[in-house]
Coordinates of C-alpha atoms in Angstrom, one line a residue:
M114 CA -9.4 11.8 -28.0
G115 CA -12.3 13.5 -29.4
G116 CA -16.0 12.6 -29.3
R117 CA -19.4 13.8 -28.3
S118 CA -20.7 13.3 -24.8
S119 CA -24.1 12.3 -26.2
S120 CA -22.8 9.0 -27.5
P121 CA -20.9 6.1 -26.0
L122 CA -17.2 6.1 -26.4
D123 CA -16.2 4.7 -29.7
K124 CA -13.7 1.9 -30.4
R125 CA -10.8 4.3 -31.0
Q126 CA -11.5 6.2 -27.7
Q127 CA -11.8 2.9 -25.8
Q128 CA -8.6 1.6 -27.2
H129 CA -6.7 4.7 -26.4
L130 CA -8.0 4.4 -22.8
K131 CA -6.9 0.8 -22.6
G132 CA -3.4 1.9 -23.7
E133 CA -3.4 4.6 -20.9
V134 CA -4.5 2.0 -18.3
D135 CA -1.8 -0.5 -19.5
T136 CA 0.9 2.2 -19.3
L137 CA -0.1 3.2 -15.9
L138 CA -0.1 -0.3 -14.4
R139 CA 3.2 -1.1 -16.3
N140 CA 4.7 1.8 -14.3
F141 CA 2.9 1.3 -11.0
L142 CA 3.0 -2.5 -10.3
P143 CA 6.8 -2.7 -10.0
C144 CA 6.5 0.0 -7.4
Y145 CA 3.8 -2.0 -5.7
R146 CA 5.8 -5.1 -5.7
R147 CA 8.7 -3.2 -3.9
Q148 CA 6.3 -1.9 -1.3
L149 CA 4.8 -5.3 -0.7
T150 CA 8.3 -6.7 -0.2
A151 CA 9.1 -3.9 2.3
S152 CA 5.8 -4.5 4.1
V153 CA 6.8 -8.2 4.6
L154 CA 10.1 -7.3 6.0
R155 CA 8.5 -4.7 8.3
Q156 CA 5.9 -7.2 9.6
I157 CA 8.6 -9.9 10.2
S158 CA 10.9 -7.5 12.0
L159 CA 7.9 -6.4 14.3
E160 CA 7.0 -9.9 15.1
L161 CA 10.5 -10.8 16.1
G162 CA 11.1 -7.6 18.0
A163 CA 10.0 -6.9 21.7
Q164 CA 6.1 -7.1 21.8
E165 CA 4.6 -4.1 23.5
P166 CA 1.2 -4.4 25.0
S167 CA -1.5 -2.7 23.0
G168 CA -2.4 -0.4 25.9
C169 CA -6.1 -0.4 24.7
Q170 CA -8.5 -0.4 27.6
L171 CA -11.8 -0.6 25.7
L172 CA -12.9 -3.8 24.0
R173 CA -12.5 -3.7 20.3
S174 CA -16.0 -3.7 18.7
K175 CA -16.7 -6.6 16.4
K176 CA -19.1 -4.8 14.3
L177 CA -17.7 -3.7 10.9
P178 CA -18.1 -0.1 9.7
R179 CA -21.3 0.2 7.8
V180 CA -23.9 2.7 6.7
R181 CA -27.4 2.6 8.0
E182 CA -29.6 2.0 5.2
H183 CA -31.9 4.8 4.1
R184 CA -34.6 5.0 1.5
G185 CA -37.5 7.3 0.4
P186 CA -39.0 9.3 -2.5
L187 CA -37.1 12.0 -4.2
T188 CA -37.4 14.0 -7.3
Q189 CA -34.4 13.4 -9.7
L190 CA -33.0 15.2 -12.6
R191 CA -32.4 12.6 -15.4
G192 CA -33.1 11.6 -18.9
R193 CA -32.2 13.2 -22.3
P194 CA -33.0 16.1 -22.3
P195 CA -32.8 16.1 -18.4
R196 CA -35.9 16.8 -16.7
W197 CA -37.2 16.4 -13.2
Q198 CA -38.9 13.0 -12.6
P199 CA -40.2 11.1 -9.4
S200 CA -37.7 8.5 -8.2
F201 CA -37.5 6.1 -5.1
C202 CA -33.9 6.0 -3.8
A203 CA -32.2 3.5 -1.5
L204 CA -28.8 4.0 0.2
R205 CA -27.3 0.5 0.7
G206 CA -25.2 -0.5 3.7
D207 CA -22.1 -0.6 1.5
G208 CA -22.4 3.0 0.5
R209 CA -24.1 2.5 -2.9
L210 CA -27.0 4.6 -4.0
E211 CA -29.7 3.1 -6.2
W212 CA -32.7 4.8 -7.7
F213 CA -36.0 3.3 -9.0
S214 CA -38.9 4.8 -10.9
R215 CA -41.3 3.6 -8.2
R216 CA -41.3 2.2 -4.7
E217 CA -43.0 -0.9 -5.9
D218 CA -40.0 -1.8 -8.2
Y219 CA -37.7 -1.4 -5.1
E220 CA -39.9 -3.5 -2.8
S221 CA -40.4 -6.3 -5.4
G222 CA -36.6 -6.5 -5.9
G223 CA -36.7 -5.1 -9.4
K224 CA -33.6 -3.8 -11.2
P225 CA -32.8 -0.1 -10.4
L226 CA -32.7 2.5 -13.1
G227 CA -29.3 3.3 -12.0
S228 CA -26.7 3.1 -9.2
T229 CA -23.5 4.5 -8.1
A230 CA -20.8 3.9 -5.5
L231 CA -20.5 7.2 -3.5
T232 CA -16.8 7.2 -3.5
G233 CA -15.4 10.7 -4.1
Y234 CA -18.7 12.5 -4.2
T235 CA -19.5 15.6 -2.4
V236 CA -23.1 16.6 -1.0
L237 CA -24.3 20.1 -1.6
T238 CA -27.6 21.6 -0.4
S239 CA -27.2 25.1 -1.9
Q240 CA -28.5 25.5 -5.4
Q241 CA -26.5 28.6 -5.8
E242 CA -23.3 27.0 -4.8
Y243 CA -23.9 24.0 -7.1
L244 CA -24.6 26.3 -10.1
R245 CA -21.5 28.2 -9.6
I246 CA -19.5 24.9 -9.7
L247 CA -21.5 23.8 -12.9
D248 CA -20.9 27.3 -14.7
A249 CA -17.2 27.2 -14.1
L250 CA -16.9 23.5 -15.1
C251 CA -16.6 23.7 -18.9
P252 CA -16.1 27.3 -20.2
D253 CA -16.9 27.8 -23.9
P254 CA -13.5 28.0 -25.6
E255 CA -14.9 30.7 -28.0
G256 CA -15.9 32.8 -25.0
N257 CA -19.7 32.4 -25.5
S258 CA -21.5 32.9 -22.3
G259 CA -24.4 30.8 -23.1
D260 CA -26.9 33.5 -22.1
Q261 CA -29.3 32.5 -24.9
A262 CA -29.2 29.0 -23.7
Q263 CA -29.7 30.0 -20.1
E264 CA -32.7 32.2 -21.0
E265 CA -34.4 28.9 -22.4
L266 CA -36.0 26.6 -19.9
D267 CA -33.3 25.6 -17.4
P268 CA -34.1 22.3 -15.6
F269 CA -31.6 23.3 -12.8
L270 CA -33.8 26.4 -12.0
D271 CA -37.1 24.6 -12.6
M272 CA -36.8 22.6 -9.5
P273 CA -40.1 21.2 -8.2
E274 CA -39.2 21.6 -4.5
S275 CA -36.7 24.0 -2.7
F276 CA -34.9 21.3 -0.8
P277 CA -32.0 20.2 -3.3
L278 CA -29.5 17.5 -2.9
F279 CA -26.5 17.8 -5.4
L280 CA -23.9 15.0 -5.6
Q281 CA -20.9 16.3 -7.3
H282 CA -17.9 14.5 -8.4
P283 CA -14.8 15.8 -10.3
F284 CA -14.8 13.0 -12.8
R285 CA -18.3 11.5 -12.8
R286 CA -21.8 12.3 -13.7
H287 CA -23.5 14.7 -11.2
L288 CA -26.6 13.5 -9.4
C289 CA -29.3 16.1 -8.7
F290 CA -32.2 15.3 -6.4
S291 CA -34.9 17.3 -4.7
A292 CA -36.3 16.3 -1.3
P293 CA -40.0 16.8 -0.4
T294 CA -39.3 18.6 2.9
K295 CA -36.4 20.2 4.7
E296 CA -36.4 17.3 7.3
A297 CA -36.0 14.8 4.5
Q298 CA -33.3 16.8 3.0
R299 CA -31.3 16.9 6.2
S300 CA -31.7 13.1 6.9
W301 CA -30.7 12.2 3.2
K302 CA -27.7 14.6 3.5
L303 CA -26.4 12.9 6.7
A304 CA -27.1 9.4 5.2
L305 CA -25.3 10.3 1.9
Q306 CA -22.3 11.7 3.9
G307 CA -22.1 8.5 5.9
G308 CA -22.0 6.5 2.6
I309 CA -19.3 8.8 1.1
R310 CA -17.3 8.3 4.3
L311 CA -17.5 4.7 4.3
R312 CA -16.4 4.4 0.7
D313 CA -13.7 6.9 0.8
T314 CA -11.8 5.5 3.7
V315 CA -11.9 1.8 2.9
L316 CA -8.1 1.6 2.3
Q317 CA -7.2 4.1 5.1
R318 CA -9.1 2.0 7.7
S319 CA -7.6 -1.4 6.6
P320 CA -5.0 -2.8 9.0
A321 CA -3.7 -5.2 6.3
P322 CA 0.0 -4.7 5.4
A323 CA -0.9 -5.0 1.8
A324 CA -3.2 -1.9 2.1
R325 CA -0.4 0.1 3.6
A326 CA 2.0 -1.1 0.8
F327 CA -0.5 0.0 -1.8
L328 CA -0.9 3.4 -0.5
D329 CA 2.9 3.8 -0.1
A330 CA 3.3 2.7 -3.7
V331 CA 0.8 5.3 -4.9
R332 CA 2.7 8.0 -3.2
R333 CA 6.0 6.8 -4.5
Y334 CA 4.7 6.5 -8.0
R335 CA 3.5 10.0 -8.0
Q336 CA 6.8 11.2 -6.4
H337 CA 8.6 9.7 -9.2
Q338 CA 6.4 11.9 -11.5
G339 CA 7.5 14.9 -9.5
H340 CA 4.4 15.2 -7.2
F341 CA 5.4 15.7 -3.7
G342 CA 2.7 16.5 -1.4
D343 CA -0.3 14.7 0.2
D344 CA -3.8 15.1 -1.3
D345 CA -7.1 13.3 -1.6
V346 CA -6.1 10.9 -4.4
T347 CA -6.0 7.9 -2.1
L348 CA -9.7 7.9 -1.2
G349 CA -11.6 4.7 -2.3
S350 CA -10.7 1.1 -3.2
D351 CA -7.5 0.3 -4.9
A352 CA -9.0 0.4 -8.4
E353 CA -10.8 3.7 -7.6
V354 CA -7.5 5.3 -6.3
L355 CA -5.7 4.3 -9.5
T356 CA -8.6 5.5 -11.6
E357 CA -8.4 8.9 -9.9
V358 CA -4.6 9.0 -10.5
L359 CA -5.1 8.4 -14.2
M360 CA -8.0 10.7 -14.6
R361 CA -5.9 13.5 -13.1
E362 CA -3.2 12.7 -15.6
L363 CA -5.6 12.7 -18.5
L364 CA -7.7 15.7 -17.6
P365 CA -5.4 18.4 -19.1
S366 CA -5.3 16.8 -22.4
L367 CA -9.2 16.0 -22.3
C368 CA -9.8 19.7 -21.7
V369 CA -7.6 20.8 -24.7
Q370 CA -8.6 18.0 -27.2
T371 CA -12.1 17.0 -26.3
A372 CA -13.9 19.9 -24.5
P373 CA -13.8 22.1 -27.6
G374 CA -15.7 19.5 -29.6
L375 CA -18.7 19.6 -27.1
R376 CA -21.9 21.1 -28.6
G377 CA -24.2 23.5 -26.9
A378 CA -23.4 26.2 -24.3
G379 CA -23.8 27.1 -20.7
R380 CA -25.1 24.5 -18.3
A381 CA -26.2 22.1 -21.1
R382 CA -22.6 22.0 -22.2
A383 CA -21.3 21.5 -18.7
W384 CA -23.7 18.7 -18.1
D385 CA -22.6 17.0 -21.3
W386 CA -19.0 17.4 -20.1
T387 CA -19.8 15.6 -16.9
E388 CA -21.5 12.6 -18.8
L389 CA -18.4 12.4 -21.0
L390 CA -16.1 12.3 -18.0
D391 CA -18.3 9.8 -16.4
A392 CA -18.0 7.4 -19.5
I393 CA -14.3 7.8 -19.5
H394 CA -14.1 7.2 -15.7
A395 CA -16.2 4.1 -16.1
T396 CA -14.0 2.7 -18.8
V397 CA -10.8 3.4 -17.0
L398 CA -12.2 1.9 -13.7
A399 CA -13.3 -1.3 -15.5
G400 CA -10.0 -1.7 -17.1
I401 CA -8.0 -1.1 -13.9
S402 CA -10.4 -3.4 -11.8
T403 CA -9.8 -6.2 -14.5
E404 CA -6.0 -5.8 -14.4
L405 CA -5.9 -5.8 -10.6
R406 CA -7.9 -8.8 -10.4
A407 CA -5.4 -10.6 -12.7
F408 CA -2.7 -9.4 -10.5
Q409 CA -4.1 -10.8 -7.4
P410 CA -2.8 -14.5 -7.8
E411 CA 0.7 -13.1 -8.5
K412 CA 0.4 -10.9 -5.4
D413 CA -0.8 -13.8 -3.2
E414 CA 2.1 -15.9 -4.4
L415 CA 4.6 -13.1 -4.0
L416 CA 3.6 -12.6 -0.4
V417 CA 3.9 -16.3 0.3
T418 CA 7.4 -16.4 -1.4
L419 CA 8.6 -13.3 0.5
E420 CA 7.6 -14.7 3.8
R421 CA 9.5 -17.9 3.1
T422 CA 12.6 -16.2 1.8
I423 CA 12.9 -13.2 4.1
R424 CA 12.3 -14.8 7.5
P425 CA 15.5 -17.0 7.7
D426 CA 17.7 -14.0 6.8
V427 CA 15.9 -11.2 8.5
D428 CA 18.6 -10.5 11.0
Q429 CA 21.3 -10.2 8.2
M430 CA 19.0 -8.0 6.2
L431 CA 18.3 -5.6 9.1
R432 CA 22.0 -5.4 9.8
L433 CA 22.7 -4.5 6.2
R434 CA 19.9 -2.1 6.2
A435 CA 21.3 -0.2 9.3
R436 CA 24.7 -0.1 7.7
V437 CA 23.4 1.5 4.6
A438 CA 21.1 3.9 6.5
R439 CA 24.2 5.2 8.5
R440 CA 25.9 6.0 5.1
L441 CA 22.8 7.7 3.8
R442 CA 22.2 9.6 7.1
A443 CA 25.7 11.2 6.7
V444 CA 24.7 12.5 3.3
V445 CA 21.2 13.7 4.2
Q446 CA 21.7 15.0 7.8
G447 CA 23.0 18.5 6.9
P448 CA 20.4 19.5 4.3
L449 CA 17.7 17.8 6.4
E450 CA 18.6 19.7 9.5
L451 CA 18.5 22.9 7.6
C452 CA 15.1 22.1 6.2
L453 CA 13.6 20.9 9.5
H454 CA 14.9 24.0 11.3
Q455 CA 13.8 26.7 8.7
E456 CA 10.8 25.2 7.1
V457 CA 9.2 22.6 9.3
G458 CA 10.2 24.0 12.7
A459 CA 8.5 27.4 12.0
Q460 CA 5.1 25.7 11.5
L461 CA 5.3 22.5 13.5
A462 CA 3.8 23.8 16.8
W463 CA 0.9 25.6 14.9
V464 CA 0.1 22.5 12.9
T465 CA 0.3 20.3 16.0
Q466 CA -2.1 22.6 18.0
T467 CA -4.5 22.8 15.0
L468 CA -4.7 18.9 14.8
L469 CA -4.9 18.8 18.6
R470 CA -7.9 21.0 18.5
T471 CA -9.5 19.1 15.6
V472 CA -9.2 15.6 17.1
G473 CA -9.9 16.8 20.7
A474 CA -13.1 18.5 19.8
A475 CA -14.4 15.5 18.0
L476 CA -13.4 13.1 20.7
G477 CA -14.9 15.4 23.4
A478 CA -18.2 15.3 21.4
V479 CA -18.0 11.5 21.4
R480 CA -17.5 11.4 25.2
T481 CA -20.4 13.8 25.7
L482 CA -22.6 11.6 23.5
L483 CA -21.6 8.4 25.2
A484 CA -22.3 9.8 28.6
Q485 CA -25.7 11.0 27.4
G486 CA -26.6 7.7 25.9
I487 CA -25.7 5.9 29.2
D488 CA -27.7 8.4 31.2
R489 CA -30.7 7.8 28.9
L490 CA -30.5 4.2 29.6
F491 CA -30.5 4.9 33.3
R492 CA -33.6 7.0 33.0
H493 CA -35.6 4.4 31.2
L494 CA -34.3 1.7 33.7
R495 CA -35.6 3.7 36.6
G496 CA -38.9 4.6 34.9
N497 CA -39.5 1.3 33.2
P498 CA -37.2 -1.4 34.6
S499 CA -38.5 -4.2 32.3
G500 CA -40.3 -4.6 29.1
S501 CA -39.8 -4.1 25.4
R502 CA -39.1 -0.3 25.5
L503 CA -35.9 -0.9 27.6
R504 CA -34.8 -3.6 25.2
R505 CA -35.3 -1.2 22.5
E506 CA -33.2 1.4 24.3
V507 CA -30.4 -1.0 24.9
Y508 CA -30.4 -1.8 21.1
S509 CA -30.3 1.9 20.2
F510 CA -27.5 2.4 22.5
G511 CA -25.5 -0.3 20.8
E512 CA -26.4 1.3 17.4
M513 CA -25.2 4.8 18.3
P514 CA -22.0 4.7 16.2
W515 CA -24.0 4.0 13.1
D516 CA -26.7 6.5 13.7
P517 CA -25.9 9.6 11.4
E518 CA -28.2 11.9 13.3
L519 CA -26.5 11.2 16.7
M520 CA -23.0 11.1 15.4
H521 CA -23.5 14.4 13.5
M522 CA -22.4 16.4 16.4
C523 CA -19.1 14.6 16.5
Y524 CA -18.5 14.7 12.8
R525 CA -19.3 18.5 12.7
E526 CA -16.6 19.1 15.3
A527 CA -14.1 17.4 13.0
E528 CA -14.9 19.9 10.2
R529 CA -14.6 23.0 12.2
N530 CA -11.0 23.6 11.5
Q531 CA -11.1 22.9 7.7
G532 CA -10.2 26.5 6.8
R533 CA -7.1 26.4 8.9
L534 CA -6.0 23.1 7.7
R535 CA -6.4 24.3 4.1
E536 CA -3.7 26.9 4.9
L537 CA -1.2 24.1 4.7
A538 CA -1.5 23.9 1.0
K539 CA 0.6 26.9 0.2
P540 CA 3.7 26.3 2.3
F541 CA 3.7 22.5 2.3
G542 CA 1.7 21.3 -0.7
F543 CA -0.8 19.6 1.5
F544 CA -4.2 19.2 -0.2
G545 CA -5.5 16.3 2.0
T546 CA -7.9 18.1 4.3
R547 CA -10.8 16.0 3.1
S548 CA -8.9 12.8 3.8
L549 CA -7.8 14.2 7.2
V550 CA -11.4 15.2 8.3
L551 CA -12.7 11.8 7.2
R552 CA -10.2 9.9 9.2
V553 CA -11.0 12.0 12.4
Q554 CA -14.6 11.1 11.8
D555 CA -13.7 7.5 11.4
L556 CA -11.7 7.7 14.6
A557 CA -14.7 9.2 16.4
Q558 CA -16.9 6.4 15.1
Q559 CA -14.6 3.6 16.1
L560 CA -14.1 4.9 19.6
M561 CA -17.9 5.2 20.0
A562 CA -18.3 1.7 18.8
D563 CA -15.6 0.3 21.2
A564 CA -17.1 2.3 24.1
S565 CA -20.6 1.2 23.6
A566 CA -19.6 -2.5 23.1
T567 CA -17.5 -2.4 26.3
F568 CA -20.3 -0.8 28.3
L569 CA -22.8 -3.5 27.2
Q570 CA -20.5 -6.3 27.8
L571 CA -19.3 -5.1 31.3
A572 CA -23.0 -4.5 32.1
D573 CA -24.0 -8.0 31.0
Q574 CA -21.3 -9.5 33.2
C575 CA -22.3 -7.7 36.5
L576 CA -26.0 -8.0 36.2
T577 CA -27.9 -11.0 37.5
V578 CA -31.6 -11.7 37.9
A579 CA -31.1 -11.7 41.6
L580 CA -30.5 -7.9 41.7
D581 CA -33.4 -5.4 42.3
C582 CA -33.9 -2.3 40.3
Q583 CA -31.8 -0.1 42.7
Q584 CA -29.0 -2.5 42.8
V585 CA -29.0 -2.7 39.0
V586 CA -28.7 1.0 38.7
E587 CA -25.8 1.1 41.3
Q588 CA -24.0 -1.6 39.3
L589 CA -24.5 0.3 36.0
E590 CA -23.3 3.5 37.6
K591 CA -20.0 1.8 38.4
V592 CA -19.8 0.4 34.9
R593 CA -20.4 3.9 33.6
G594 CA -17.4 5.2 35.5
R595 CA -15.2 2.5 34.3
V596 CA -16.1 2.9 30.7
L597 CA -15.6 6.7 30.7
K598 CA -12.3 6.2 32.3
K599 CA -11.2 3.7 29.8
F600 CA -12.5 5.9 27.0
E601 CA -10.3 8.7 28.3
S602 CA -7.4 6.6 28.3
D603 CA -7.9 5.2 24.8
G604 CA -9.0 8.5 23.5
N605 CA -5.8 10.2 24.6
S606 CA -3.6 7.5 23.1
A607 CA -5.6 7.5 19.8
Q608 CA -5.3 11.2 19.6
R609 CA -1.5 11.2 20.0
R610 CA -1.1 8.4 17.4
F611 CA -3.4 10.1 15.0
I612 CA -1.7 13.4 15.2
R613 CA 1.8 11.9 14.9
E614 CA 0.7 9.9 11.8
W615 CA -0.8 13.1 10.1
L616 CA 2.2 15.3 10.9
E617 CA 4.2 12.7 9.1
R618 CA 1.8 12.7 6.2
I619 CA 1.9 16.5 6.0
F620 CA 5.6 17.1 6.3
L621 CA 7.3 14.0 4.9
P622 CA 6.5 14.5 1.2
F623 CA 7.4 18.3 1.6
V624 CA 10.7 17.4 3.1
L625 CA 11.4 14.7 0.4
G626 CA 10.6 17.2 -2.2
Q627 CA 12.9 19.8 -0.7
L628 CA 15.8 17.3 -0.5
E629 CA 15.3 15.7 -3.9
P630 CA 17.5 18.0 -6.0
R631 CA 20.3 18.3 -3.4
C632 CA 20.8 14.7 -1.9
R633 CA 22.5 12.1 -4.2
R634 CA 21.6 8.6 -3.0
E635 CA 24.8 6.9 -4.0
L636 CA 26.6 3.9 -2.4
P637 CA 30.0 2.3 -2.8
E638 CA 30.0 -0.4 -5.5
D639 CA 30.4 -3.2 -3.0
E640 CA 27.3 -2.1 -1.0
R641 CA 25.3 -1.7 -4.2
D642 CA 26.2 -5.2 -5.1
I643 CA 25.1 -6.5 -1.7
L644 CA 21.8 -4.7 -2.0
A645 CA 21.3 -6.0 -5.4
G646 CA 21.7 -9.5 -4.0
C647 CA 18.8 -9.0 -1.7
G648 CA 16.4 -8.6 -4.7
Q649 CA 13.8 -6.0 -3.9
V650 CA 13.8 -6.5 -0.2
L651 CA 16.2 -3.6 0.4
T652 CA 16.5 -0.6 -1.9
V653 CA 18.6 2.6 -1.7
D654 CA 15.5 4.6 -2.2
G655 CA 13.5 2.8 0.5
I656 CA 16.2 3.0 3.1
Y657 CA 16.9 6.8 2.2
E658 CA 13.2 7.6 2.7
D659 CA 13.2 5.7 6.1
V660 CA 16.2 7.7 7.2
V661 CA 14.4 11.0 6.4
R662 CA 11.2 9.7 8.1
G663 CA 13.0 8.6 11.2
L664 CA 14.8 12.0 11.6
L665 CA 11.5 13.8 10.9
L666 CA 9.7 11.7 13.5
Q667 CA 12.3 12.5 16.1
K668 CA 11.7 16.2 15.4
I669 CA 7.9 15.6 15.8
D670 CA 8.2 13.7 19.0
R671 CA 10.3 16.5 20.6
E672 CA 7.3 18.8 19.7
F673 CA 5.0 16.2 21.3
K674 CA 6.8 16.5 24.6
R675 CA 6.2 20.2 24.5
A676 CA 2.6 19.9 23.5
F677 CA 1.5 17.0 25.7
G678 CA 4.0 17.2 28.5
T679 CA 5.0 13.7 28.2
S680 CA 8.1 11.6 27.5
E681 CA 6.0 8.9 25.8
V682 CA 7.9 6.7 23.3
F683 CA 5.8 5.6 20.5
C684 CA 5.7 1.9 19.8
T685 CA 3.6 1.6 16.8
P686 CA 3.7 -0.4 13.5
D687 CA 5.8 2.5 12.2
G688 CA 8.4 1.8 14.9
F689 CA 10.3 -0.2 12.4
L690 CA 10.6 2.8 10.2
D691 CA 11.4 5.2 13.1
A692 CA 14.9 3.8 13.7
P693 CA 16.3 2.6 10.4
W694 CA 20.0 2.7 11.6
D695 CA 21.8 1.4 14.6
Q696 CA 20.9 3.2 17.8
E697 CA 24.5 4.3 18.3
G698 CA 24.6 8.0 18.1
A699 CA 20.8 8.3 17.9
D700 CA 20.8 10.6 20.9
E701 CA 23.1 13.1 19.1
E702 CA 20.3 14.4 17.2
M703 CA 19.4 18.0 16.1
E704 CA 17.9 20.3 18.8
A705 CA 16.5 22.5 16.1

């Protein structure tokens, strides 16, 4: 693919990208169908099994995650050639950023000059840091430094104010803004980070089995290509995730075939490169979105058919699954024990403690913020027991989870151990630090939302018009104690579940990669025929991975007993995968 970034992609380029999209989906959708099938079997087996109480003490907030809308004037670098121009920007509640030429255009409902979903972006407020990224983005293949171009008027240096906001994305056009004041810069940074978080974690937050199936399918698709290791490719919606996968596949050839054809030098060349990538990204995203919409009716029909066909025979399928799992376990146990002892065991305690500090610090900050919010309500109640100001304070208390300024303290705690988490890249191929931190922040926000909703409901139940001010305060203090106690219980449980989930995400791809060249997943012909008769409900690869996961989780749970001093047995939706074979002999596990 050749071409100039200053012009739209020509028909040949668009046709080439369409072919790449078709190839991706032709290879991915069969994997997705298999994972949808596995998700239905998992769901039915959980429904038919012993139902454990959820154990949650706090009420679940009915408010959906959202971004508090933010708007105001900024100066923006745009146009060709790019120059700084006044804009009026608006961050929508769904995490989309829009910009207008004037405030009046926004207020009258006019069409924006441009807009973007914030998925995958990073906010930078250091001009020096951003220019380093830009200068390294698209080096001149002939070795020209672009000094002459840099000596000319550089719009990146000719910023009208000294409060920059740079939105950087690996495959999309960069967005460069400048705020009028330091306070405006900070408020915009926090708001934009909230929009990015909301867009990035849309699939990770979803409890739907189909979302889990999609994420598993992406991981397996990439494993078939030889990529073992967790990273940040699964951030965003389903179409955005597959676009990221394909852009990563295309990038090496784009750098070789297309980048040398770019004209100019220095930052002008890099800016053109981001615009070219943006055009390619937009074309790929549109193509994948269209194909996934076309697949939706087939997916809906498949789920209905699977439910109808699996449920009557689920017991037989699970018995067959357990029998196959025992055979595969005999093959994998020796190499797996060695890997868990030599590779995973040496780092498991350190990784567990790092995750414990990360999640614990964030949830500790949430508890502090929650207690401060309740105490603030008490102060206003004592000073002004009635009136509009108290109602405003109650409303503000309920809105705390969506207030970026208040929640920033909790989010910042989740980011403190990023450097230590990045150290997992070399030994285990884990490059998902951003995803991990975002999920900690999501967890903090959800617990704050649940706790504030619980406090307001319990307070409403115990207060009546017959109580005087002192009695109201006494009742609310009792509610405060109950809510904080419930928060401690739910926070501890959520922390354990979260750490266990991420230990699996860190170590499972690594372990599978280590076993891949050594363990042959072969069955006797009669069992292969029986599995084939199950269609895609049971597959050798799927059962094999469940066996490895189950043994890994037993290793993780033993570390949990040491770290938490508890004999807690996890009963989570993953429980179906934790014990993929008969329990006979399950206690004879490794003591590595």
